[in-house]
Amino acid sequence: MRLSNCHNFHDFRELARRRLPGPIFNYIDGGADDEVTYRRNTASFERCDLVPDVLRGVANVDLSVTVMGQKLAVPFYCSPTALQRLFHHQGERAVAAAASQYGTLFGVSSLGTVSLEELRQAYATPQMYQFYFHKDRGLNRAMMQRARDAGVEVMMLTVDSITGGNRERDLRTGFAIPFRLTFGGMLQFALKPMWGLNYVTHERFSLPQLDQHVHMDGGTMSIGRYFTEMLDPAMNWDDVAEMVREWSGQFCLKGVMSVGDAKRAAEIGCAGIVLSNHGGRQLDGSRCAFDQLAEVVDAVGERVDVMMDGGCQRGTHVLKALSLGAKAVGLGRFYLFPLAAAGQAGVERALGLMRAEIERGMKLMGRASISQLSRDNLRFR
């Protein structure tokens, strides 16, 4: 199977499965507990039908949107995800390059493997920095200042991960950073020697955003201990309001799901919110972002930019979310599997297919611009 054989999400996933050691593939592919929410994220789109109009003159279609003050050429963006150089040695560099090619926003995680400064200097496309709230308030301020100095346009605080989800696939393989593999997990690495060769022949794996606090040698702090010891479960709305004031720019909360929380985000001055259940990796059984989208947009859509992520695998999924009022849709596994499969070339192919699907869908629906999408062209079963 080659990259040229990949025409959709499932093809990229299969190619990544063939090329990655099992523990790493399952880290990307897995969810929390019984993975109910993970499966429902995509299924939620299937309960909604598109109602197209015809004879509308759609020779030219404008896919651009403006989100949190950033003009994007397409209505989707690359959500921040952790540990990308573990999946492919190019890591965030590949994702940033592909996002730049398609004129869209990309996110850099505080658990990213390439520095936000390097990426900001290399690519002009809008960049957001995702971070977690730490018990050490000085560390929180230092991370924001570092992003400000680097020229990052959007600050994104993840609020649904004050503790790690119960990801049982990882427990079975022993996946952890640093590696603590079970015998079965080690055997799966032995079956994929090319991954290991790439891993040892490229630059040392690191977390440059947290290199003073998390070490990959098993020393002062592992990823697991980072979540259990450094993040602050006592975080509250007053803490976030203070951060919004201190950043004094485009500030976004990722992981908001309820109408009440959306209203609080608007009240404290957030420019945007992302409806998200973390790809089904945190609270299993939680609501799907697409199912929650309409009522949140109705409540706060005039005051903040509402986005969503989770389960999006097709251009029609993006169109359905935009029709409900989302300003843009975040992609996660949709680009991670292509990254793992083929690096930058994989991500570029995946984003290109998504753009083509959205443009084709717009024409078939009789819409010449994103602003023409509305709930009038949707019906729920």
PDB file of C-alpha atoms in Angstrom, residues 106-362:
ATOM      1  CA  PHE A 106      -2.073  25.106  12.842  1.00  0.00           C
ATOM      2  CA  GLY A 107      -1.633  24.505  16.544  1.00  0.00           C
ATOM      3  CA  VAL A 108       1.501  23.759  18.536  1.00  0.00           C
ATOM      4  CA  SER A 109       1.045  21.763  21.730  1.00  0.00           C
ATOM      5  CA  SER A 110       2.901  22.418  24.957  1.00  0.00           C
ATOM      6  CA  LEU A 111       3.731  18.702  24.572  1.00  0.00           C
ATOM      7  CA  GLY A 112       4.941  19.357  21.039  1.00  0.00           C
ATOM      8  CA  THR A 113       8.287  18.063  19.794  1.00  0.00           C
ATOM      9  CA  VAL A 114       9.411  21.129  17.806  1.00  0.00           C
ATOM     10  CA  SER A 115       9.764  24.552  19.376  1.00  0.00           C
ATOM     11  CA  LEU A 116       7.046  27.099  18.740  1.00  0.00           C
ATOM     12  CA  GLU A 117       9.783  29.659  17.943  1.00  0.00           C
ATOM     13  CA  GLU A 118      11.200  27.550  15.114  1.00  0.00           C
ATOM     14  CA  LEU A 119       7.769  27.004  13.615  1.00  0.00           C
ATOM     15  CA  ARG A 120       6.782  30.651  13.951  1.00  0.00           C
ATOM     16  CA  GLN A 121       9.926  31.786  12.160  1.00  0.00           C
ATOM     17  CA  ALA A 122       9.639  29.207   9.385  1.00  0.00           C
ATOM     18  CA  TYR A 123       5.970  29.613   8.416  1.00  0.00           C
ATOM     19  CA  ALA A 124       3.855  32.732   8.017  1.00  0.00           C
ATOM     20  CA  THR A 125       0.491  30.981   8.326  1.00  0.00           C
ATOM     21  CA  PRO A 126      -1.391  31.732  11.583  1.00  0.00           C
ATOM     22  CA  GLN A 127      -0.250  29.757  14.600  1.00  0.00           C
ATOM     23  CA  MET A 128      -1.881  29.014  17.939  1.00  0.00           C
ATOM     24  CA  TYR A 129      -0.227  27.708  21.064  1.00  0.00           C
ATOM     25  CA  GLN A 130      -2.049  25.164  23.197  1.00  0.00           C
ATOM     26  CA  PHE A 131      -1.111  24.769  26.818  1.00  0.00           C
ATOM     27  CA  TYR A 132      -2.333  23.261  30.064  1.00  0.00           C
ATOM     28  CA  PHE A 133      -2.905  25.026  33.367  1.00  0.00           C
ATOM     29  CA  HIS A 134      -0.149  24.280  35.873  1.00  0.00           C
ATOM     30  CA  LYS A 135      -0.060  24.498  39.635  1.00  0.00           C
ATOM     31  CA  ASP A 136       2.961  26.737  39.168  1.00  0.00           C
ATOM     32  CA  ARG A 137       1.377  30.067  38.188  1.00  0.00           C
ATOM     33  CA  GLY A 138       4.790  31.432  37.313  1.00  0.00           C
ATOM     34  CA  LEU A 139       5.177  28.661  34.750  1.00  0.00           C
ATOM     35  CA  ASN A 140       1.810  29.579  33.222  1.00  0.00           C
ATOM     36  CA  ARG A 141       2.878  33.204  32.877  1.00  0.00           C
ATOM     37  CA  ALA A 142       6.258  32.217  31.461  1.00  0.00           C
ATOM     38  CA  MET A 143       4.650  30.013  28.820  1.00  0.00           C
ATOM     39  CA  MET A 144       2.331  32.798  27.727  1.00  0.00           C
ATOM     40  CA  GLN A 145       5.201  35.269  27.588  1.00  0.00           C
ATOM     41  CA  ARG A 146       7.241  32.854  25.511  1.00  0.00           C
ATOM     42  CA  ALA A 147       4.370  32.527  23.028  1.00  0.00           C
ATOM     43  CA  ARG A 148       3.917  36.298  22.924  1.00  0.00           C
ATOM     44  CA  ASP A 149       7.632  36.823  22.258  1.00  0.00           C
ATOM     45  CA  ALA A 150       7.522  34.254  19.461  1.00  0.00           C
ATOM     46  CA  GLY A 151       4.672  36.085  17.725  1.00  0.00           C
ATOM     47  CA  VAL A 152       1.966  33.470  18.213  1.00  0.00           C
ATOM     48  CA  GLU A 153      -1.434  34.858  17.183  1.00  0.00           C
ATOM     49  CA  VAL A 154      -3.808  32.741  19.286  1.00  0.00           C
ATOM     50  CA  MET A 155      -3.460  31.371  22.813  1.00  0.00           C
ATOM     51  CA  MET A 156      -5.440  28.178  23.424  1.00  0.00           C
ATOM     52  CA  LEU A 157      -6.010  26.753  26.900  1.00  0.00           C
ATOM     53  CA  THR A 158      -7.170  23.133  27.085  1.00  0.00           C
ATOM     54  CA  VAL A 159      -9.684  22.809  29.916  1.00  0.00           C
ATOM     55  CA  ASP A 160     -10.845  19.198  29.674  1.00  0.00           C
ATOM     56  CA  SER A 161      -7.569  17.551  30.673  1.00  0.00           C
ATOM     57  CA  ILE A 162      -6.907  18.388  34.306  1.00  0.00           C
ATOM     58  CA  THR A 163      -6.188  14.675  34.612  1.00  0.00           C
ATOM     59  CA  GLY A 164      -5.456  12.050  31.990  1.00  0.00           C
ATOM     60  CA  GLY A 165      -8.170   9.814  30.543  1.00  0.00           C
ATOM     61  CA  ASN A 166      -8.217   6.060  31.124  1.00  0.00           C
ATOM     62  CA  ARG A 167      -6.721   4.839  27.847  1.00  0.00           C
ATOM     63  CA  GLU A 168      -6.713   1.097  28.234  1.00  0.00           C
ATOM     64  CA  ARG A 169      -4.976   0.360  24.942  1.00  0.00           C
ATOM     65  CA  ASP A 170      -1.905   2.147  26.317  1.00  0.00           C
ATOM     66  CA  LEU A 171      -2.120   0.182  29.553  1.00  0.00           C
ATOM     67  CA  ARG A 172      -2.096  -3.091  27.629  1.00  0.00           C
ATOM     68  CA  THR A 173       0.957  -2.205  25.539  1.00  0.00           C
ATOM     69  CA  GLY A 174       2.767  -0.285  28.270  1.00  0.00           C
ATOM     70  CA  PHE A 175       2.938   2.824  26.078  1.00  0.00           C
ATOM     71  CA  ALA A 176       4.374   5.725  28.042  1.00  0.00           C
ATOM     72  CA  ILE A 177       6.914   8.498  27.636  1.00  0.00           C
ATOM     73  CA  PRO A 178       9.620   7.507  28.473  1.00  0.00           C
ATOM     74  CA  PHE A 179       8.815   4.014  27.114  1.00  0.00           C
ATOM     75  CA  ARG A 180       7.751   1.435  29.701  1.00  0.00           C
ATOM     76  CA  LEU A 181       6.646  -1.285  27.296  1.00  0.00           C
ATOM     77  CA  THR A 182       5.216  -4.678  28.116  1.00  0.00           C
ATOM     78  CA  PHE A 183       6.799  -7.725  26.461  1.00  0.00           C
ATOM     79  CA  GLY A 184       4.003  -7.688  23.856  1.00  0.00           C
ATOM     80  CA  GLY A 185       4.603  -3.999  23.233  1.00  0.00           C
ATOM     81  CA  MET A 186       8.340  -4.540  22.716  1.00  0.00           C
ATOM     82  CA  LEU A 187       7.614  -7.347  20.268  1.00  0.00           C
ATOM     83  CA  GLN A 188       5.448  -5.019  18.183  1.00  0.00           C
ATOM     84  CA  PHE A 189       8.322  -2.532  17.958  1.00  0.00           C
ATOM     85  CA  ALA A 190      10.599  -5.343  16.751  1.00  0.00           C
ATOM     86  CA  LEU A 191       8.152  -6.078  13.936  1.00  0.00           C
ATOM     87  CA  LYS A 192       8.493  -2.508  12.551  1.00  0.00           C
ATOM     88  CA  PRO A 193      12.278  -1.955  12.299  1.00  0.00           C
ATOM     89  CA  MET A 194      12.012   0.962   9.851  1.00  0.00           C
ATOM     90  CA  TRP A 195      10.276   3.075  12.496  1.00  0.00           C
ATOM     91  CA  GLY A 196      13.094   2.330  14.931  1.00  0.00           C
ATOM     92  CA  LEU A 197      15.741   3.164  12.331  1.00  0.00           C
ATOM     93  CA  ASN A 198      14.141   6.540  11.651  1.00  0.00           C
ATOM     94  CA  TYR A 199      13.778   7.191  15.372  1.00  0.00           C
ATOM     95  CA  VAL A 200      17.465   6.635  16.180  1.00  0.00           C
ATOM     96  CA  THR A 201      18.924   8.298  13.069  1.00  0.00           C
ATOM     97  CA  HIS A 202      17.215  11.665  13.533  1.00  0.00           C
ATOM     98  CA  GLU A 203      17.493  14.314  16.198  1.00  0.00           C
ATOM     99  CA  ARG A 204      16.885  13.308  19.776  1.00  0.00           C
ATOM    100  CA  PHE A 205      13.243  13.228  20.817  1.00  0.00           C
ATOM    101  CA  SER A 206      12.412  16.125  23.147  1.00  0.00           C
ATOM    102  CA  LEU A 207       9.633  18.419  24.338  1.00  0.00           C
ATOM    103  CA  PRO A 208      11.121  21.879  23.769  1.00  0.00           C
ATOM    104  CA  GLN A 209       8.128  23.769  25.208  1.00  0.00           C
ATOM    105  CA  LEU A 210       8.679  21.994  28.541  1.00  0.00           C
ATOM    106  CA  ASP A 211      12.336  21.025  28.358  1.00  0.00           C
ATOM    107  CA  GLN A 212      13.025  22.552  31.750  1.00  0.00           C
ATOM    108  CA  HIS A 213      10.266  20.543  33.397  1.00  0.00           C
ATOM    109  CA  VAL A 214       9.724  17.219  31.577  1.00  0.00           C
ATOM    110  CA  HIS A 215      12.640  14.964  30.711  1.00  0.00           C
ATOM    111  CA  MET A 216      12.620  12.013  28.338  1.00  0.00           C
ATOM    112  CA  ASP A 217      15.365  10.065  30.116  1.00  0.00           C
ATOM    113  CA  GLY A 218      13.106   8.843  32.900  1.00  0.00           C
ATOM    114  CA  GLY A 219      14.599  11.346  35.287  1.00  0.00           C
ATOM    115  CA  THR A 220      12.786  14.171  37.006  1.00  0.00           C
ATOM    116  CA  MET A 221       9.446  13.923  35.220  1.00  0.00           C
ATOM    117  CA  SER A 222       7.630  11.614  32.816  1.00  0.00           C
ATOM    118  CA  ILE A 223       4.547  12.463  30.770  1.00  0.00           C
ATOM    119  CA  GLY A 224       2.330  10.497  33.130  1.00  0.00           C
ATOM    120  CA  ARG A 225       3.697  12.289  36.171  1.00  0.00           C
ATOM    121  CA  TYR A 226       3.398  15.598  34.315  1.00  0.00           C
ATOM    122  CA  PHE A 227      -0.383  15.170  34.110  1.00  0.00           C
ATOM    123  CA  THR A 228      -0.789  13.880  37.657  1.00  0.00           C
ATOM    124  CA  GLU A 229       1.653  16.163  39.450  1.00  0.00           C
ATOM    125  CA  MET A 230       2.079  19.414  37.522  1.00  0.00           C
ATOM    126  CA  LEU A 231      -1.414  20.182  36.218  1.00  0.00           C
ATOM    127  CA  ASP A 232      -3.833  21.887  38.581  1.00  0.00           C
ATOM    128  CA  PRO A 233      -7.273  20.287  39.034  1.00  0.00           C
ATOM    129  CA  ALA A 234      -8.237  23.300  41.157  1.00  0.00           C
ATOM    130  CA  MET A 235      -8.256  25.554  38.066  1.00  0.00           C
ATOM    131  CA  ASN A 236     -11.376  27.739  38.020  1.00  0.00           C
ATOM    132  CA  TRP A 237     -12.971  30.548  36.042  1.00  0.00           C
ATOM    133  CA  ASP A 238     -11.179  33.259  38.029  1.00  0.00           C
ATOM    134  CA  ASP A 239      -7.831  31.724  37.091  1.00  0.00           C
ATOM    135  CA  VAL A 240      -8.745  31.658  33.415  1.00  0.00           C
ATOM    136  CA  ALA A 241     -10.134  35.215  33.484  1.00  0.00           C
ATOM    137  CA  GLU A 242      -6.783  36.406  34.833  1.00  0.00           C
ATOM    138  CA  MET A 243      -4.972  34.645  31.997  1.00  0.00           C
ATOM    139  CA  VAL A 244      -7.278  36.168  29.392  1.00  0.00           C
ATOM    140  CA  ARG A 245      -6.526  39.644  30.768  1.00  0.00           C
ATOM    141  CA  GLU A 246      -2.806  38.970  30.878  1.00  0.00           C
ATOM    142  CA  TRP A 247      -2.668  37.658  27.316  1.00  0.00           C
ATOM    143  CA  SER A 248      -4.732  40.635  26.059  1.00  0.00           C
ATOM    144  CA  GLY A 249      -5.141  39.093  22.640  1.00  0.00           C
ATOM    145  CA  GLN A 250      -6.973  36.270  20.903  1.00  0.00           C
ATOM    146  CA  PHE A 251      -7.636  33.718  23.659  1.00  0.00           C
ATOM    147  CA  CYS A 252      -9.457  30.434  23.088  1.00  0.00           C
ATOM    148  CA  LEU A 253     -10.747  27.699  25.404  1.00  0.00           C
ATOM    149  CA  LYS A 254     -10.617  24.137  24.051  1.00  0.00           C
ATOM    150  CA  GLY A 255     -12.823  21.526  25.675  1.00  0.00           C
ATOM    151  CA  VAL A 256     -15.913  23.609  26.472  1.00  0.00           C
ATOM    152  CA  MET A 257     -19.130  21.627  25.980  1.00  0.00           C
ATOM    153  CA  SER A 258     -21.995  23.104  28.011  1.00  0.00           C
ATOM    154  CA  VAL A 259     -23.980  26.246  27.230  1.00  0.00           C
ATOM    155  CA  GLY A 260     -23.268  27.564  30.710  1.00  0.00           C
ATOM    156  CA  ASP A 261     -19.520  27.245  30.242  1.00  0.00           C
ATOM    157  CA  ALA A 262     -19.742  28.819  26.800  1.00  0.00           C
ATOM    158  CA  LYS A 263     -21.482  31.833  28.318  1.00  0.00           C
ATOM    159  CA  ARG A 264     -18.831  32.126  31.024  1.00  0.00           C
ATOM    160  CA  ALA A 265     -16.111  32.018  28.360  1.00  0.00           C
ATOM    161  CA  ALA A 266     -17.803  34.894  26.539  1.00  0.00           C
ATOM    162  CA  GLU A 267     -18.181  36.882  29.754  1.00  0.00           C
ATOM    163  CA  ILE A 268     -14.484  36.717  30.624  1.00  0.00           C
ATOM    164  CA  GLY A 269     -13.453  37.902  27.170  1.00  0.00           C
ATOM    165  CA  CYS A 270     -12.503  34.772  25.249  1.00  0.00           C
ATOM    166  CA  ALA A 271     -12.385  35.306  21.498  1.00  0.00           C
ATOM    167  CA  GLY A 272     -13.210  31.696  20.721  1.00  0.00           C
ATOM    168  CA  ILE A 273     -14.185  28.331  22.126  1.00  0.00           C
ATOM    169  CA  VAL A 274     -13.684  24.841  20.721  1.00  0.00           C
ATOM    170  CA  LEU A 275     -16.402  22.322  21.483  1.00  0.00           C
ATOM    171  CA  SER A 276     -14.418  19.158  22.026  1.00  0.00           C
ATOM    172  CA  ASN A 277     -14.332  15.934  24.002  1.00  0.00           C
ATOM    173  CA  HIS A 278     -10.634  15.505  23.219  1.00  0.00           C
ATOM    174  CA  GLY A 279     -11.317  12.985  20.488  1.00  0.00           C
ATOM    175  CA  GLY A 280     -13.002  10.648  22.950  1.00  0.00           C
ATOM    176  CA  ARG A 281      -9.763  10.370  24.936  1.00  0.00           C
ATOM    177  CA  GLN A 282     -10.897  11.868  28.241  1.00  0.00           C
ATOM    178  CA  LEU A 283     -14.451  11.368  29.558  1.00  0.00           C
ATOM    179  CA  ASP A 284     -16.026   8.366  27.871  1.00  0.00           C
ATOM    180  CA  GLY A 285     -19.775   8.718  27.459  1.00  0.00           C
ATOM    181  CA  SER A 286     -19.559  12.482  27.084  1.00  0.00           C
ATOM    182  CA  ARG A 287     -21.583  14.457  24.555  1.00  0.00           C
ATOM    183  CA  CYS A 288     -20.349  14.755  20.979  1.00  0.00           C
ATOM    184  CA  ALA A 289     -19.333  18.231  19.870  1.00  0.00           C
ATOM    185  CA  PHE A 290     -21.465  18.127  16.709  1.00  0.00           C
ATOM    186  CA  ASP A 291     -24.572  17.209  18.731  1.00  0.00           C
ATOM    187  CA  GLN A 292     -23.918  20.109  21.093  1.00  0.00           C
ATOM    188  CA  LEU A 293     -23.016  22.653  18.446  1.00  0.00           C
ATOM    189  CA  ALA A 294     -26.385  24.237  17.617  1.00  0.00           C
ATOM    190  CA  GLU A 295     -27.393  25.145  21.168  1.00  0.00           C
ATOM    191  CA  VAL A 296     -23.985  26.602  21.959  1.00  0.00           C
ATOM    192  CA  VAL A 297     -23.961  28.679  18.760  1.00  0.00           C
ATOM    193  CA  ASP A 298     -27.462  29.930  19.588  1.00  0.00           C
ATOM    194  CA  ALA A 299     -26.311  30.944  23.053  1.00  0.00           C
ATOM    195  CA  VAL A 300     -22.978  32.659  22.336  1.00  0.00           C
ATOM    196  CA  GLY A 301     -22.382  32.693  18.585  1.00  0.00           C
ATOM    197  CA  GLU A 302     -22.833  36.457  18.384  1.00  0.00           C
ATOM    198  CA  ARG A 303     -20.122  37.033  21.010  1.00  0.00           C
ATOM    199  CA  VAL A 304     -17.423  34.411  20.417  1.00  0.00           C
ATOM    200  CA  ASP A 305     -16.210  32.316  17.509  1.00  0.00           C
ATOM    201  CA  VAL A 306     -17.486  28.786  18.063  1.00  0.00           C
ATOM    202  CA  MET A 307     -15.417  25.960  16.604  1.00  0.00           C
ATOM    203  CA  MET A 308     -15.562  22.210  17.074  1.00  0.00           C
ATOM    204  CA  ASP A 309     -13.436  19.115  16.653  1.00  0.00           C
ATOM    205  CA  GLY A 310     -13.852  15.384  17.024  1.00  0.00           C
ATOM    206  CA  GLY A 311     -14.709  12.663  14.527  1.00  0.00           C
ATOM    207  CA  CYS A 312     -14.453  14.730  11.356  1.00  0.00           C
ATOM    208  CA  GLN A 313     -13.408  12.442   8.507  1.00  0.00           C
ATOM    209  CA  ARG A 314     -15.096  13.931   5.428  1.00  0.00           C
ATOM    210  CA  GLY A 315     -15.633  17.275   3.745  1.00  0.00           C
ATOM    211  CA  THR A 316     -19.375  16.805   4.206  1.00  0.00           C
ATOM    212  CA  HIS A 317     -18.788  16.569   7.969  1.00  0.00           C
ATOM    213  CA  VAL A 318     -17.147  19.994   7.861  1.00  0.00           C
ATOM    214  CA  LEU A 319     -20.024  21.396   5.798  1.00  0.00           C
ATOM    215  CA  LYS A 320     -22.582  20.121   8.290  1.00  0.00           C
ATOM    216  CA  ALA A 321     -20.736  21.751  11.183  1.00  0.00           C
ATOM    217  CA  LEU A 322     -20.392  25.041   9.310  1.00  0.00           C
ATOM    218  CA  SER A 323     -24.100  24.942   8.463  1.00  0.00           C
ATOM    219  CA  LEU A 324     -24.908  24.685  12.183  1.00  0.00           C
ATOM    220  CA  GLY A 325     -22.844  27.785  12.859  1.00  0.00           C
ATOM    221  CA  ALA A 326     -19.290  26.631  13.528  1.00  0.00           C
ATOM    222  CA  LYS A 327     -16.720  29.136  12.264  1.00  0.00           C
ATOM    223  CA  ALA A 328     -14.189  26.380  11.485  1.00  0.00           C
ATOM    224  CA  VAL A 329     -13.543  22.723  12.229  1.00  0.00           C
ATOM    225  CA  GLY A 330     -10.432  21.281  13.850  1.00  0.00           C
ATOM    226  CA  LEU A 331      -8.746  18.154  12.488  1.00  0.00           C
ATOM    227  CA  GLY A 332      -6.686  15.793  14.641  1.00  0.00           C
ATOM    228  CA  ARG A 333      -6.405  12.130  13.719  1.00  0.00           C
ATOM    229  CA  PHE A 334      -7.343  13.197  10.184  1.00  0.00           C
ATOM    230  CA  TYR A 335      -3.817  14.553   9.719  1.00  0.00           C
ATOM    231  CA  LEU A 336      -1.980  12.417  12.298  1.00  0.00           C
ATOM    232  CA  PHE A 337      -2.482   9.162  10.421  1.00  0.00           C
ATOM    233  CA  PRO A 338      -1.194  10.717   7.155  1.00  0.00           C
ATOM    234  CA  LEU A 339       1.733  12.186   9.109  1.00  0.00           C
ATOM    235  CA  ALA A 340       2.591   8.758  10.480  1.00  0.00           C
ATOM    236  CA  ALA A 341       2.157   7.183   7.056  1.00  0.00           C
ATOM    237  CA  ALA A 342       4.256   9.565   4.950  1.00  0.00           C
ATOM    238  CA  GLY A 343       5.342  12.721   6.778  1.00  0.00           C
ATOM    239  CA  GLN A 344       4.774  16.069   5.068  1.00  0.00           C
ATOM    240  CA  ALA A 345       3.656  14.451   1.816  1.00  0.00           C
ATOM    241  CA  GLY A 346       0.978  12.548   3.720  1.00  0.00           C
ATOM    242  CA  VAL A 347      -0.365  15.598   5.513  1.00  0.00           C
ATOM    243  CA  GLU A 348      -0.412  17.614   2.300  1.00  0.00           C
ATOM    244  CA  ARG A 349      -2.332  14.883   0.506  1.00  0.00           C
ATOM    245  CA  ALA A 350      -4.866  14.598   3.339  1.00  0.00           C
ATOM    246  CA  LEU A 351      -5.487  18.341   3.553  1.00  0.00           C
ATOM    247  CA  GLY A 352      -5.733  18.544  -0.214  1.00  0.00           C
ATOM    248  CA  LEU A 353      -8.344  15.796  -0.289  1.00  0.00           C
ATOM    249  CA  MET A 354     -10.315  17.555   2.445  1.00  0.00           C
ATOM    250  CA  ARG A 355     -10.226  20.840   0.562  1.00  0.00           C
ATOM    251  CA  ALA A 356     -11.349  19.133  -2.655  1.00  0.00           C
ATOM    252  CA  GLU A 357     -14.202  17.356  -0.864  1.00  0.00           C
ATOM    253  CA  ILE A 358     -15.443  20.615   0.667  1.00  0.00           C
ATOM    254  CA  GLU A 359     -15.266  22.484  -2.639  1.00  0.00           C
ATOM    255  CA  ARG A 360     -17.062  19.666  -4.437  1.00  0.00           C
ATOM    256  CA  GLY A 361     -19.686  19.518  -1.692  1.00  0.00           C
ATOM    257  CA  MET A 362     -20.250  23.271  -1.860  1.00  0.00           C
TER     258      MET A 362
END
